Backbone as CSV, one residue per row, in Angstrom:
resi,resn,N_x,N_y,N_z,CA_x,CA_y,CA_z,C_x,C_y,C_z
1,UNK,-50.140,-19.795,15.183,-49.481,-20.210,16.403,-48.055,-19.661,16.473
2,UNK,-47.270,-19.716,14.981,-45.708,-19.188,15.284,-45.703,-17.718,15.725
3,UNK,-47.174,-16.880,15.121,-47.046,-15.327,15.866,-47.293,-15.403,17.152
4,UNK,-48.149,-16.131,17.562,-48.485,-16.426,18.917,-47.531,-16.332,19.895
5,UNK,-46.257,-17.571,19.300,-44.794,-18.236,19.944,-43.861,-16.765,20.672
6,UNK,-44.211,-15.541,19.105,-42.555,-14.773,19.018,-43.377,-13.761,19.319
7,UNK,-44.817,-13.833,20.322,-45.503,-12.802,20.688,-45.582,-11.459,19.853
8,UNK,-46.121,-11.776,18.480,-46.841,-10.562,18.002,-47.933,-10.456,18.530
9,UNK,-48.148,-8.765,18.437,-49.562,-8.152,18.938,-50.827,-9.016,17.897
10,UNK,-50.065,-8.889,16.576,-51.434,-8.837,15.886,-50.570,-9.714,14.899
11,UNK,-51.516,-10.811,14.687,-51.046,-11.888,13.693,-51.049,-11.607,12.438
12,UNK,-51.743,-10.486,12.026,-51.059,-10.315,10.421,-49.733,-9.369,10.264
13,UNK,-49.044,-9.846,11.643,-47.603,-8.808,11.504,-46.617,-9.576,11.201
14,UNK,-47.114,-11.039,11.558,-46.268,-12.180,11.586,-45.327,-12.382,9.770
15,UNK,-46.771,-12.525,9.165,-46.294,-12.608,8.222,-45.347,-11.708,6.718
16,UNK,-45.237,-10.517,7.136,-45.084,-8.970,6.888,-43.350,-9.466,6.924
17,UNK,-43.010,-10.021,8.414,-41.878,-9.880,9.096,-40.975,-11.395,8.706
18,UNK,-41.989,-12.563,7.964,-41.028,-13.443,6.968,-40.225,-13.246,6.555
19,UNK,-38.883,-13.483,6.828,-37.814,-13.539,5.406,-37.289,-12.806,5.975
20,UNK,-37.574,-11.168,6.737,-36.163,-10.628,7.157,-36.039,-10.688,9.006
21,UNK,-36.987,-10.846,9.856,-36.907,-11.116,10.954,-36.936,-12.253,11.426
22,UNK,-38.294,-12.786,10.655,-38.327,-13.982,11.224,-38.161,-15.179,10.261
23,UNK,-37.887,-16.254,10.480,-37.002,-17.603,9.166,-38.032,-17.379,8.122
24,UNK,-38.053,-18.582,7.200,-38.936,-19.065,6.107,-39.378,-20.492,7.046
25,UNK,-41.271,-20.563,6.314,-41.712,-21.968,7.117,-39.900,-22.997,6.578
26,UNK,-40.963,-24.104,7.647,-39.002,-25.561,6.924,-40.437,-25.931,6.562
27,UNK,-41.507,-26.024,6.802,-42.725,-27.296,6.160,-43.810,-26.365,5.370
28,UNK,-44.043,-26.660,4.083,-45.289,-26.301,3.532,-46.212,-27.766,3.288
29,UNK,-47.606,-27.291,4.291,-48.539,-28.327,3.593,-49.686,-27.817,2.876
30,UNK,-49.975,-26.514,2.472,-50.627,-25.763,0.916,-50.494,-24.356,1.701
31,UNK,-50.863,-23.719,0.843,-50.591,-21.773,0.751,-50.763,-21.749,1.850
32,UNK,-51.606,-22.180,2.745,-52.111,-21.333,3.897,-51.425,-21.873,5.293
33,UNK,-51.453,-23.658,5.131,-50.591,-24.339,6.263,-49.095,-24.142,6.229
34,UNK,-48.422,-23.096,6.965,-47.237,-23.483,6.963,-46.196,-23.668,8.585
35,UNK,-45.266,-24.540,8.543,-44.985,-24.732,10.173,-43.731,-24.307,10.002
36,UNK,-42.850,-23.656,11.135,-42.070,-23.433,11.799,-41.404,-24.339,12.671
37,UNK,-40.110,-24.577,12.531,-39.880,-24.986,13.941,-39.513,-24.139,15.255
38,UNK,-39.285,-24.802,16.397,-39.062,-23.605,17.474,-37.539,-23.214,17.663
39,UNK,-36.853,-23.876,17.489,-35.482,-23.746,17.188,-35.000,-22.903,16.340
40,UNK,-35.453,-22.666,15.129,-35.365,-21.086,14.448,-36.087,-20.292,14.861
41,UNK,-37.543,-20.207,15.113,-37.766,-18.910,15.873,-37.164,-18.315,16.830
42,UNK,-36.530,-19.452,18.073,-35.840,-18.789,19.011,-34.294,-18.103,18.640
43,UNK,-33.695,-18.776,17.588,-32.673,-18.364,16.808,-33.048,-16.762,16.363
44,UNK,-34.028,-16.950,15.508,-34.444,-15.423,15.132,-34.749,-14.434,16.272
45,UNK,-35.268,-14.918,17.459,-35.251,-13.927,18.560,-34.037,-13.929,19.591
46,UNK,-32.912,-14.800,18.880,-31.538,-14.627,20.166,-31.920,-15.023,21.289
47,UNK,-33.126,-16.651,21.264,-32.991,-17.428,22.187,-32.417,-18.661,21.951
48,UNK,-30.755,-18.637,22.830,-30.270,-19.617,22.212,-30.386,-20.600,23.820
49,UNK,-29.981,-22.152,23.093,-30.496,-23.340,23.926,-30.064,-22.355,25.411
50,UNK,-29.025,-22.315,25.458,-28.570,-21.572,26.755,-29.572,-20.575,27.668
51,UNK,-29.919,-19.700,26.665,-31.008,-18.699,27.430,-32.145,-19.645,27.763
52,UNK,-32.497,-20.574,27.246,-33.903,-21.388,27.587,-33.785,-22.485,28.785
53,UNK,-32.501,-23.001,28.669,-31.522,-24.024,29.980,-31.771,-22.901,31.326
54,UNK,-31.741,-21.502,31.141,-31.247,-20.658,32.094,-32.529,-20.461,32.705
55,UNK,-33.662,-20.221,31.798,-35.136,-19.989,32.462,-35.633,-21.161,33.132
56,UNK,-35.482,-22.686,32.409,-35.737,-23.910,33.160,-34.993,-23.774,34.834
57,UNK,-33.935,-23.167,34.281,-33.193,-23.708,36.312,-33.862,-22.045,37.141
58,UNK,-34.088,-20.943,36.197,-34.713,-20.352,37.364,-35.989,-20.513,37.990
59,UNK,-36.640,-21.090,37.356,-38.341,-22.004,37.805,-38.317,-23.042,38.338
60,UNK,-37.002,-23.491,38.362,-37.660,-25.085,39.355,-36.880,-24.592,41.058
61,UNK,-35.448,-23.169,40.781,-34.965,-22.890,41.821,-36.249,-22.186,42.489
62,UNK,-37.150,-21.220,41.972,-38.183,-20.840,42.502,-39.333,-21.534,42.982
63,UNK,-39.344,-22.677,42.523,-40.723,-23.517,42.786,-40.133,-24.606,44.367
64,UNK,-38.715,-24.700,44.434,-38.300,-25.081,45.210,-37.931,-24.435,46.421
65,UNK,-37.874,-22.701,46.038,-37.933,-22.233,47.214,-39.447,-21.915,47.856
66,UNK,-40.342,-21.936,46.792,-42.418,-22.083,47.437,-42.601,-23.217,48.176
67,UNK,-41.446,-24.317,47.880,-41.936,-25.699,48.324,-41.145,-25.509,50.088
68,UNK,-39.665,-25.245,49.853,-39.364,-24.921,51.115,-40.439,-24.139,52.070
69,UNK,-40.499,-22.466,51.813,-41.730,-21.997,52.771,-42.670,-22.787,53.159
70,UNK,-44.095,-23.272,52.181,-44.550,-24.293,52.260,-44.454,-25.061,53.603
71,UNK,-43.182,-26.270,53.271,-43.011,-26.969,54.408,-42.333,-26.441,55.771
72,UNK,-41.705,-25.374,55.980,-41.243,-25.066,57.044,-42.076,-24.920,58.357
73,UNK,-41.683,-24.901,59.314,-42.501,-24.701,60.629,-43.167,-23.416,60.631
74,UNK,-44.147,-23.466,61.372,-44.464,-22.204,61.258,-43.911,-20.924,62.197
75,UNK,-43.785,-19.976,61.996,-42.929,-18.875,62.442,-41.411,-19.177,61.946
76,UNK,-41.342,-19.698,61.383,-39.993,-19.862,60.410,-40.039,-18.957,59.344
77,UNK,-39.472,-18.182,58.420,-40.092,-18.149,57.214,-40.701,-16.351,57.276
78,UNK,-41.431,-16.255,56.383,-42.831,-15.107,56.174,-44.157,-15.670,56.538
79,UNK,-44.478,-15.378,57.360,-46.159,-15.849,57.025,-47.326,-15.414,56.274
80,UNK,-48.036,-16.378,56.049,-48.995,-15.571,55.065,-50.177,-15.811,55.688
81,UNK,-51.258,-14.678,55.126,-52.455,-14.169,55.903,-53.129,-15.284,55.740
């Protein structure tokens, strides 16, 4: 799932890239289970809280401008087919 998160192609790249790209697990539960949190991965990819605050307000400004069109009168706006 953490290659999944930091979008590797191919999940045995994930682990290759431990230790110098991406953190060390914080949880071991045996050789094979190990977890991540998301807060260092995004650290390791230079997503800091800020960049993630910034994507939240551009999706709800966008979902609020679908909701405006949406409700407007019609011939207001763009229309759609």
């Amino acid at each position: 799932m953490a290659a999944g998160y930091v979008s590797e192609k191919h999940v045995e790249d994930f682990p290759k890239r431990v230790g110098t790209t991406y953190p060390e697990p914080r949880a071991l539960e045996s050789a094979r289970r190990k977890f991540w949190y998301r807060e260092d991965l995004d650290r390791a990819m230079n997503l800091g809280v800020d960049a993630v605050c910034r994507l939240g307000e551009k999706f709800r400004a966008k979902m609020a401008e679908k909701t405006a069109a949406r409700n407007a009168p019609h011939g207001a706006g763009v229309r759609r087919p």
